[in-house]
Coordinates of C-alpha atoms in Angstrom, one line a residue:
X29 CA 34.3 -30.6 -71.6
X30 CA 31.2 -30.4 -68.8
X31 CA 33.0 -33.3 -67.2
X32 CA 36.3 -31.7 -67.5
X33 CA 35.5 -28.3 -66.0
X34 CA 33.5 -30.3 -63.3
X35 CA 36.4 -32.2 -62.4
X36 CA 38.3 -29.0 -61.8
X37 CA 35.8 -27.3 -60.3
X38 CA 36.0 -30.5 -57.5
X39 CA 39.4 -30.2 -57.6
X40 CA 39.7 -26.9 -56.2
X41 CA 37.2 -27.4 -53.8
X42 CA 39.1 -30.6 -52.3
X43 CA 42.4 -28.3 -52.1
X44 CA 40.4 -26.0 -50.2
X45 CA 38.7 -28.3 -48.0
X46 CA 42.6 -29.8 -47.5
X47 CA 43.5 -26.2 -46.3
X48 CA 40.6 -25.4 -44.1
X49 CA 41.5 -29.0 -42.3
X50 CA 44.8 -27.4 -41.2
X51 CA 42.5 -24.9 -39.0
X52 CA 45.3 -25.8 -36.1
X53 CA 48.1 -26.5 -37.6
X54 CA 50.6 -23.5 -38.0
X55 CA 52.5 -22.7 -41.2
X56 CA 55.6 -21.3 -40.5
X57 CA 57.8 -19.2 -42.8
X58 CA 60.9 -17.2 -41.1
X59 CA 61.8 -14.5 -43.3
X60 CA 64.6 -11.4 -42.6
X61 CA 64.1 -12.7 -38.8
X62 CA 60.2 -12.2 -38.6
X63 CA 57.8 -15.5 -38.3
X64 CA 54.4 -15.0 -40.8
X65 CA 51.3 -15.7 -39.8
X66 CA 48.9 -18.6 -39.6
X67 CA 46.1 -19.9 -41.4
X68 CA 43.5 -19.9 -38.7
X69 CA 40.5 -18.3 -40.6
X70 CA 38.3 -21.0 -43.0
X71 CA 37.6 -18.6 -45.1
X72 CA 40.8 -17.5 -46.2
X73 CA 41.9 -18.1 -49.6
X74 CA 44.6 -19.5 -51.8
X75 CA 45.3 -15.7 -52.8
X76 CA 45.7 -14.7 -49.2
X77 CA 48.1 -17.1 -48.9
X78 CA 50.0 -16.2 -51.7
X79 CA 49.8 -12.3 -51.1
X80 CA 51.5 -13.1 -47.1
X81 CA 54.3 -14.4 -48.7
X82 CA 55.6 -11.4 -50.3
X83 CA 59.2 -10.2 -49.3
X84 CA 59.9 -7.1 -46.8
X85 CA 62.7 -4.6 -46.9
X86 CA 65.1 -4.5 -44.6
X87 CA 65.8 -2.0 -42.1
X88 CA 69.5 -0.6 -41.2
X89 CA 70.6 -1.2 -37.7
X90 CA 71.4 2.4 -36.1
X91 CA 74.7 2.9 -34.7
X92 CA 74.6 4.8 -31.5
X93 CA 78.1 5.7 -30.0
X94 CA 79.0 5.1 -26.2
X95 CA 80.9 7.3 -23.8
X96 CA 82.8 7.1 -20.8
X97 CA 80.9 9.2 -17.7
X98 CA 81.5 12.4 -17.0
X99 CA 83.8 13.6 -14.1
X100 CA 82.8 16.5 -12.0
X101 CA 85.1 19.5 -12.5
X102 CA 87.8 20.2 -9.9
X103 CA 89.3 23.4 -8.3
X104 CA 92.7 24.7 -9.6
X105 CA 92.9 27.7 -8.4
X106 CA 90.3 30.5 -6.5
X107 CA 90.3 34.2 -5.9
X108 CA 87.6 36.3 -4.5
X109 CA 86.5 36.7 -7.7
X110 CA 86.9 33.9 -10.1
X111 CA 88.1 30.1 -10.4
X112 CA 90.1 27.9 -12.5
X113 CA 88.1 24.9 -13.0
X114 CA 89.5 21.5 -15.0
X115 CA 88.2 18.0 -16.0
X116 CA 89.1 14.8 -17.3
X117 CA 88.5 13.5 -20.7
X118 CA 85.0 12.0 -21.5
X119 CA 86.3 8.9 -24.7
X120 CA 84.2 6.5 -26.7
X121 CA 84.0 3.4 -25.5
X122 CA 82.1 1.8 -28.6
X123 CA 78.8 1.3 -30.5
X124 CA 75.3 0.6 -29.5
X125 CA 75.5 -2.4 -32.6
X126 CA 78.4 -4.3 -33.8
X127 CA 78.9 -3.2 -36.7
X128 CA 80.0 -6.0 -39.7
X129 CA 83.6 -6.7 -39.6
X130 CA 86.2 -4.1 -41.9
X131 CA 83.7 -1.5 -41.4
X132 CA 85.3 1.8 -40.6
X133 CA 83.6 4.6 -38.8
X134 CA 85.0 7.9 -38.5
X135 CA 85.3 9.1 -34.3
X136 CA 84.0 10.9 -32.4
X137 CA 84.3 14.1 -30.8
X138 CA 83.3 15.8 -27.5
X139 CA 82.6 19.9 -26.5
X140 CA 82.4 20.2 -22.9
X141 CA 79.8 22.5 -21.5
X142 CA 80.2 23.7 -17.8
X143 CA 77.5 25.4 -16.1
X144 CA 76.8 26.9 -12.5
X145 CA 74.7 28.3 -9.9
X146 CA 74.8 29.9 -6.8
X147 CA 74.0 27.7 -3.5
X148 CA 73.6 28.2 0.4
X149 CA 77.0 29.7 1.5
X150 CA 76.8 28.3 5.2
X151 CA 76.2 24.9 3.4
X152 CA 78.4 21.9 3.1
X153 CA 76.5 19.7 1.1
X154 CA 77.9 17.7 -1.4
X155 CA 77.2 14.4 -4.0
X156 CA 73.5 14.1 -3.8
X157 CA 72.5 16.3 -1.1
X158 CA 73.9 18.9 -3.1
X159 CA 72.3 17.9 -6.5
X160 CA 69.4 17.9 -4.4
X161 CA 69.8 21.2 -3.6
X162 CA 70.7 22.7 -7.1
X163 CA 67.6 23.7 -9.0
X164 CA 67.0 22.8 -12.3
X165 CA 65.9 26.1 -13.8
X166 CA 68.9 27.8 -12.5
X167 CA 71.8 26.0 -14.1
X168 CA 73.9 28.8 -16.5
X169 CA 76.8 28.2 -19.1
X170 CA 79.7 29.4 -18.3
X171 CA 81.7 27.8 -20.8
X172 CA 81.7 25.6 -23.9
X173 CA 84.5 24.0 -25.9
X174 CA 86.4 21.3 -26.2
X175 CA 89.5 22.2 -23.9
X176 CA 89.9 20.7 -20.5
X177 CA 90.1 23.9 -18.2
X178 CA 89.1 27.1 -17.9
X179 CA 88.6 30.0 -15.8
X180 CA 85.1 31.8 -14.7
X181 CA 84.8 35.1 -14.0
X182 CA 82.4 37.7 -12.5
X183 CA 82.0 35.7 -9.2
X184 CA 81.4 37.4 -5.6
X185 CA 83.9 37.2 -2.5
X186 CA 82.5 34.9 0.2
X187 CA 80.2 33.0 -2.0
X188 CA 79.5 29.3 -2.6
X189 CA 78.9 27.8 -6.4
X190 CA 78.1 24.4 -7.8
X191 CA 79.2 23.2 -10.9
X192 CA 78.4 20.1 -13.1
X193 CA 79.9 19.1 -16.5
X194 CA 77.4 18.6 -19.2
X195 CA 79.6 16.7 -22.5
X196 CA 78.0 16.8 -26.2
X197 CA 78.9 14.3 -28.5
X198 CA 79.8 16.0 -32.0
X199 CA 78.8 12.9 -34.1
X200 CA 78.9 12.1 -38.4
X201 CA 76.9 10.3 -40.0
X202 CA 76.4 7.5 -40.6
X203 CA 76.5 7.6 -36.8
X204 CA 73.4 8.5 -34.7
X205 CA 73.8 11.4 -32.3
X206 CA 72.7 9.5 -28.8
X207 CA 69.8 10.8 -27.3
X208 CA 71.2 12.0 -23.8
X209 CA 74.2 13.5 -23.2
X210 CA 77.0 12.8 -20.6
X211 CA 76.6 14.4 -17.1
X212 CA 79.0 14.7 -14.9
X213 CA 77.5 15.2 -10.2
X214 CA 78.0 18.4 -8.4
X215 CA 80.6 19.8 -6.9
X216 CA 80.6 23.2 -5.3
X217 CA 83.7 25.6 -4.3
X218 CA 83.6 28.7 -2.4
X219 CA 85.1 32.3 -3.1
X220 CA 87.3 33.5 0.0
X221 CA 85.1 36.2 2.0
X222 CA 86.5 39.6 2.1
X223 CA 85.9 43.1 3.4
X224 CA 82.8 45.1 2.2
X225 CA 82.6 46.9 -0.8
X226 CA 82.2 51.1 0.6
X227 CA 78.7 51.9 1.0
X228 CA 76.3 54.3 -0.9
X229 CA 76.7 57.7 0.2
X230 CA 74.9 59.0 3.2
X231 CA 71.7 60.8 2.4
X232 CA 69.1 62.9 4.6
X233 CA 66.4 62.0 6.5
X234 CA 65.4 64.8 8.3
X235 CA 66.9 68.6 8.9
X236 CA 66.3 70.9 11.6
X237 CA 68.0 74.2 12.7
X238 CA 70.6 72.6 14.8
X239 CA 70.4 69.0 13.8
X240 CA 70.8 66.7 11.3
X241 CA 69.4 63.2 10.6
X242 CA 71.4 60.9 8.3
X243 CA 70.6 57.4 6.8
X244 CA 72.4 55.3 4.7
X245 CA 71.7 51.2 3.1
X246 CA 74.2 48.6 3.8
X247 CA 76.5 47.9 1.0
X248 CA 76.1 46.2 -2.5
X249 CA 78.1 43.8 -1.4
X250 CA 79.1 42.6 1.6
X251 CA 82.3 40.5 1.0
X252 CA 79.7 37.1 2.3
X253 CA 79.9 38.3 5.8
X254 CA 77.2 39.4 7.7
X255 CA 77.8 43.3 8.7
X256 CA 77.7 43.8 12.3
X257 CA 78.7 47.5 12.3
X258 CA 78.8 51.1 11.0
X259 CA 81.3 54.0 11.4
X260 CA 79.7 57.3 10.9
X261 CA 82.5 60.5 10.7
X262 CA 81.4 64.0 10.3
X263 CA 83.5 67.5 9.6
X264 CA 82.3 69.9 11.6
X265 CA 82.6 73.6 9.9
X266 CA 86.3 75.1 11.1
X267 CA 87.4 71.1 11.4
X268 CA 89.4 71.0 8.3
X269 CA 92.8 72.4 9.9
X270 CA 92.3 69.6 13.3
X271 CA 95.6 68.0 13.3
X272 CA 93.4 65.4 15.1
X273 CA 91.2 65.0 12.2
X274 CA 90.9 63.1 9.2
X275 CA 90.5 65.7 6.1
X276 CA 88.4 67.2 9.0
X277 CA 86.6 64.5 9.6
X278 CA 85.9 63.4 13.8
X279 CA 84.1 59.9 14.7
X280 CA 80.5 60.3 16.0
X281 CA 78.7 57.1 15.8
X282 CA 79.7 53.3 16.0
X283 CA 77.1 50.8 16.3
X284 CA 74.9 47.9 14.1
X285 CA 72.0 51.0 13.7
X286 CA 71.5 52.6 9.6
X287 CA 70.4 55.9 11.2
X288 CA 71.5 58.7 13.4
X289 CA 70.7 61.9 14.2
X290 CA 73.0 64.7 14.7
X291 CA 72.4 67.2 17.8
X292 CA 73.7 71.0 18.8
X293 CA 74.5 71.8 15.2
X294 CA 74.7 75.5 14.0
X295 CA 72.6 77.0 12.5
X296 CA 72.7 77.2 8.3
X297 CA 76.4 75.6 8.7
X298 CA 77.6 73.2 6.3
X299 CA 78.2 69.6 7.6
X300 CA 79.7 66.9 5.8
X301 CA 79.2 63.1 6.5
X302 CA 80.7 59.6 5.0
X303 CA 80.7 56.1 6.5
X304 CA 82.0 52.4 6.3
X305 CA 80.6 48.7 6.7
X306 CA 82.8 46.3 9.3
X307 CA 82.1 42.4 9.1
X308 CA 84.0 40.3 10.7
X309 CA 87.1 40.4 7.7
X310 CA 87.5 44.0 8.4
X311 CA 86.5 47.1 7.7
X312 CA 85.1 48.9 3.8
X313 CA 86.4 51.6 2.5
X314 CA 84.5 55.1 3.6
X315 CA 81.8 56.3 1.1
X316 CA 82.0 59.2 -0.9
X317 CA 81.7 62.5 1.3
X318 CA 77.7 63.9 1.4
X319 CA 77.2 67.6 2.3
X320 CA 74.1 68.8 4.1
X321 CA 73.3 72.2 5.3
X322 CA 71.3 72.6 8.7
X323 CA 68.6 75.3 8.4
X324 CA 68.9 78.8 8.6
X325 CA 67.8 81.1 11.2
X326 CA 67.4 84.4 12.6
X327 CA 70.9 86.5 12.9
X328 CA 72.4 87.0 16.4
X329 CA 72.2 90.7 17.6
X330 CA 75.0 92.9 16.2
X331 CA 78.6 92.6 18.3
X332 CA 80.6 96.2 19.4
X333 CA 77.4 98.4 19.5
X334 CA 78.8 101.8 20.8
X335 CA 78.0 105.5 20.3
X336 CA 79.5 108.3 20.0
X337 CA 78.6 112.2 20.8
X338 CA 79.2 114.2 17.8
X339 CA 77.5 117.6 19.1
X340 CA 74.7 118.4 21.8
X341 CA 72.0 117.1 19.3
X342 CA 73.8 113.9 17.3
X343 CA 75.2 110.4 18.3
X344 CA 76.8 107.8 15.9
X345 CA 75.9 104.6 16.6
X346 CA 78.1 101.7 14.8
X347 CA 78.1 98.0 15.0
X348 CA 79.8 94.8 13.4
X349 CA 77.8 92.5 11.6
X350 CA 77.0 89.4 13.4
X351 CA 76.9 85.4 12.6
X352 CA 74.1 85.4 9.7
X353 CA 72.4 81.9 10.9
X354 CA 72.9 81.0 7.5
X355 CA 71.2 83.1 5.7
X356 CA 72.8 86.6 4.4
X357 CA 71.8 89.8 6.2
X358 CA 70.3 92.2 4.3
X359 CA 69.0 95.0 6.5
X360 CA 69.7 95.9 10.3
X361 CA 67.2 97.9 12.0
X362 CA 68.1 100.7 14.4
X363 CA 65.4 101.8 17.5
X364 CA 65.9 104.4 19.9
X365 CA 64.2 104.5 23.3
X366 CA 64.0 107.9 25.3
X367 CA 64.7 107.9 29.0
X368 CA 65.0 104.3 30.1
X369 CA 61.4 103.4 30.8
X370 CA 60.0 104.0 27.7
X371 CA 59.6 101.5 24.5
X372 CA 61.8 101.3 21.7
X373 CA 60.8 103.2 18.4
X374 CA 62.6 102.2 15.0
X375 CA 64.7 105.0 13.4
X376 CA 66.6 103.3 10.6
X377 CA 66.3 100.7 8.5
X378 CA 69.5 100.1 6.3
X379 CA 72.2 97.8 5.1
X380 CA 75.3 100.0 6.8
X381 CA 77.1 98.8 10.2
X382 CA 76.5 102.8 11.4
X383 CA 73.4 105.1 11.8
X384 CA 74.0 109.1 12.8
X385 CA 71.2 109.8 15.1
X386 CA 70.6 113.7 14.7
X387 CA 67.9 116.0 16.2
X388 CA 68.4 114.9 20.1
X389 CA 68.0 117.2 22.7
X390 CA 71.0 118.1 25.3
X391 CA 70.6 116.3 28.4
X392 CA 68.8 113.7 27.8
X393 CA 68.9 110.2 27.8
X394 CA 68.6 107.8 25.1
X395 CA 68.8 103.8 24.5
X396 CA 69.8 102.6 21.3
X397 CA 69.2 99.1 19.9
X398 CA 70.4 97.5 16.7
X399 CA 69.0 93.9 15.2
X400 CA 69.5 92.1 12.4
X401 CA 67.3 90.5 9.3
X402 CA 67.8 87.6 7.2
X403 CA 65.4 85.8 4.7
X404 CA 63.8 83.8 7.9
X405 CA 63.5 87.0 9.6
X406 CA 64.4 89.3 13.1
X407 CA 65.8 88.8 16.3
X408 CA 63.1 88.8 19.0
X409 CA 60.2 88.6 16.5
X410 CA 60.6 84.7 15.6
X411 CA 59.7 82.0 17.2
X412 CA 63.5 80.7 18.0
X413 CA 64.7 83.5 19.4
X414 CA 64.1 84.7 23.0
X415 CA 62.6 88.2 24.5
X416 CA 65.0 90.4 24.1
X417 CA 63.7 93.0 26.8
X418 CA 64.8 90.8 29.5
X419 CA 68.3 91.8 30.4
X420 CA 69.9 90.3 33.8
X421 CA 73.8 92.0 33.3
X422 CA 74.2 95.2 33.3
X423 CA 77.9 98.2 33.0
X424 CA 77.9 101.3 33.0
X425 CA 80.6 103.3 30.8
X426 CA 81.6 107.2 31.2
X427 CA 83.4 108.4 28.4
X428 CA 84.0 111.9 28.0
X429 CA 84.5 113.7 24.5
X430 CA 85.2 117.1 23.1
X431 CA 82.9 118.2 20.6
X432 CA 84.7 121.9 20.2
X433 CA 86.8 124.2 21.8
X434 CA 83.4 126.0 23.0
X435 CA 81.2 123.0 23.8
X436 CA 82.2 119.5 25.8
X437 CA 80.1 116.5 25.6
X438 CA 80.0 113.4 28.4
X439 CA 78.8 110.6 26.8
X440 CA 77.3 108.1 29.3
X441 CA 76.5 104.8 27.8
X442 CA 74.9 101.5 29.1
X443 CA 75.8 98.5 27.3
X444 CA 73.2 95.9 28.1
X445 CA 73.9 92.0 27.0
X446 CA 71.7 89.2 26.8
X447 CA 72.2 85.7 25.9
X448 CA 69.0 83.8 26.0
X449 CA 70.2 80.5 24.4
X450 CA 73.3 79.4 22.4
X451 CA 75.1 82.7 20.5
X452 CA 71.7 84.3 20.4
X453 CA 72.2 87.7 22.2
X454 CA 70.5 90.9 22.6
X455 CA 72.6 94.1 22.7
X456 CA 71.0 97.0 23.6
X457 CA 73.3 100.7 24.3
X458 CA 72.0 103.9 26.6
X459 CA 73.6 106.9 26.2
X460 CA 73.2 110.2 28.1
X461 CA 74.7 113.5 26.5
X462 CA 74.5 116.9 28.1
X463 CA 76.3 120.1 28.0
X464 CA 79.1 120.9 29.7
X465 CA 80.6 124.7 30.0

C-alpha cells in the first residue's frame, strides 16, 4: 500500500513537471469565437486548468436600423407672415447586422421634426457658412409628425429664417433604436419686407403756455426695413371744418428726428397729434390720435367796454367776456380812476359782464377799467402778461344822451387799447358827464 500511494504520489508529480515543461508552449482552445488563455505560470494547477475550460453564454447581436440622410426642407410657398415648407422621404436602408436568413423584422417608421431660428437678414449665407452661423441653443420646433409638408406661422415681414430637418426613427423591438438621429443642412428663406406696422401713439415731453413738445418710439415692427422717416400731423383747435384738412388734421413735421416741438400755440387750447413710420416699402398707417392741452393762462382784457350815463351821479359800465386762456373766468374786477392822472382804485369785484357805478359827481371825469381772473390769475399782475398802463392808441367818442326831460347828459368817453403781445390787450374807458340845461 506505501509503495502504491508512493507510486501515485510520483505520478502526479511527473504530470505536473510535464505541464510546467510547456512554460512556452500555448494551449489553444477557440470557443463561441474567443481564444482561452495560456499556461504561462509554473505554478498553476491541474484545477486551474480544468476551471478555464468552462463554457460562456452567448451574447445576442443588436440589430441597429439604417436610414437614408435627411434632405433639407424646401420653400413652397411664402407670405409676409408664414411659409409652406416640404421634404423628401427619409427610408430604411437595412440593419447594422445580418440578421439569420427567414428572419422577419417588422419596419420602421419615421416622425419628422422641423425646427428654426432667426438669422442675419442682410445675409446670404448658405450650406456650411450658414450652419456656421446658426447657433445651437437657438434651434425651436415648429413641427413634428410624420407628414411631408407643412406650414409655419407667426413669422415677421422682411425677415430671414433657417431651417433644418431633424428625423426620429420610431423603432420595435427587437430592434435597437440608433443612437443619433437623421439630420438634414440648413437652408434659410426670407419673408417679403413690407410697410411698418403704425406706431405707438405720440406722448408728451414737455408743455409750455404756447408750445408743445411731442415724442414718440419707432414702431414694433418695422416691416425689415430700416425707417428713414416720420410724418408728424397736428389739428389745430377750429381745424376740424378745413376742407384742406384731414379730420382736421395739417402736416407739420417730416424728417428722420423722434421729437418735435410745437411753437406759437394758444394758450389752454386743445391740440391733437398722430404720426406714421416710412421705410423704403412705403409708408405705416397713422397712430391713434393723442390729445394734449397747452397751459393755461391769464385771460385777455374784456372786449366792448363802454359806459353809459344813467343820471348826473351814475354810469353803467358793461363788457363781453373775453378768451379765458384756458382756464374758466370766475370774477372780473372793475377800477375807476378820477381825472386822468390819477391811479386806478378797484370798485367791483363780480362774476357779471356790467357794474352801475353810482355816487359820481356831475362834471367830472372818470376812467374805467375792467380785467379778468382765472385760476392762474389777472391781467397785468402775472408774469406773462405786459403793463397795462402803457397805452400808445388813443379815440375819443362823444355821445350825447337824455337822462330826462329836465336834465341832459354828454357822455364823453375814451376808449384806450393795448396790445402788448399776441391777443393780450388792455382796455381801459374815460368818461366825462356833466350837466347840461
Amino acid at each position: 500500500m506505501a509503495g502504491t500511494a508512493l507510486e501515485n504520489g510520483d505520478s502526479a508529480a511527473l504530470c505536473v513537471s510535464a505541464l510546467n515543461d510547456l512554460g512556452s508552449s500555448h494551449v489553444n482552445k477557440q470557443k463561441n469565437g474567443i481564444r482561452k488563455g495560456f499556461l504561462v505560470n509554473p505554478k498553476t494547477s491541474i484545477m486551474d486548468v480544468q476551471m478555464s475550460g468552462e463554457s460562456e453564454q452567448e451574447t445576442p447581436p443588436e440589430y441597429v436600423p439604417t436610414f437614408s440622410p435627411a434632405s433639407p426642407p424646401s420653400l413652397v410657398a411664402v407670405d409676409t407672415t408664414s411659409m409652406n415648407l416640404q421634404w423628401k422621404a427619409v427610408t430604411q436602408t437595412g440593419l447594422s447586422v445580418s440578421p439569420p436568413a427567414g428572419t422577419d423584422f417588422p419596419p420602421c417608421s419615421i416622425a419628422y421634426i422641423l425646427q428654426m431660428q432667426q438669422v442675419e437678414t442682410r445675409s446670404t449665407a448658405t450650406g456650411a457658412e450658414l450652419a456656421e452661423m446658426c447657433k445651437p441653443d437657438k434651434w425651436t420646433e415648429v413641427y413634428k409628425g410624420t407628414i411631408l409638408i407643412t406650414q409655419v406661422h407667426g413669422l415677421r415681414p422682411g425677415r430671414r429664417y433657417a431651417f433644418r430637418l431633424v428625423c426620429s426613427p420610431i423603432v420595435l423591438p427587437p430592434l435597437t433604436t440608433p443612437t443619433s438621429q437623421p439630420t438634414s443642412q440648413p437652408v434659410a428663406f426670407a419673408t417679403p419686407a413690407t410697410v411698418p406696422v403704425a406706431p405707438q401713439p405720440v406722448t408728451l415731453s414737455g408743455r409750455g403756455r404756447t408750445n408743445l413738445t411731442f415724442k414718440w418710439k419707432e414702431p414694433e415692427d418695422t416691416g425689415g426695413r430700416d425707417i428713414f422717416e416720420y410724418h408728424l400731423q397736428m389739428a389745430y383747435p377750429g381745424n376740424s371744418q378745413d376742407p384742406e384738412s384731414d379730420q382736421g388734421f395739417m402736416p407739420v413735421y417730416e424728417g428722420e428726428e423722434k421729437r418735435y416741438k410745437a411753437a406759437r400755440l394758444l394758450p389752454g387750447n386743445e391740440y391733437k397729434a398722430r404720426v406714421k413710420a416710412v421705410n423704403i416699402i412705403g409708408e405705416s398707417p397713422w397712430s391713434q390720435e393723442s390729445s394734449f392741452m397747452t397751459q393755461a393762462t391769464v385771460p385777455s382784457p374784456p372786449e366792448f367796454l363802454t359806459c353809459t350815463a344813467n343820471g348826473a351821479d351814475t354810469v353803467l359800465v358793461t363788457w363781453q367776456a373775453p378768451p379765458d386762456g384756458g382756464a374758466p373766468i370766475h370774477a372780473y374786477q372793475v377800477h375807476r380812476g378820477d381825472n386822468m392822472d390819477q391811479d386806478f382804485q378797484p370798485i367791483y369785484n363780480g362774476s357779471d359782464c356790467q357794474y352801475q357805478a353810482t355816487g359820481l359827481h356831475s362834471g367830472h371825469q372818470y376812467r374805467f377799467r375792467v380785467l379778468a381772473e382765472n385760476e392762474v390769475g389777472l391781467f397785468g399782475t402775472h408774469p406773462c402778461s405786459k403793463n397795462p398802463e402803457k397805452i400808445n392808441c388813443r379815440c375819443i367818442v362823444l355821445k350825447p344822451a337824455f337822462v330826462n326831460i329836465t336834465q341832459r347828459m354828454e357822455q364823453k368817453c375814451s376808449v384806450t387799447e393795448n396790445s402788448s403781445f399776441g391777443l393780450l390787450k388792455q382796455l381801459s374807458l374815460a368818461c366825462m358827464s356833466r350837466s347840461l340845461a
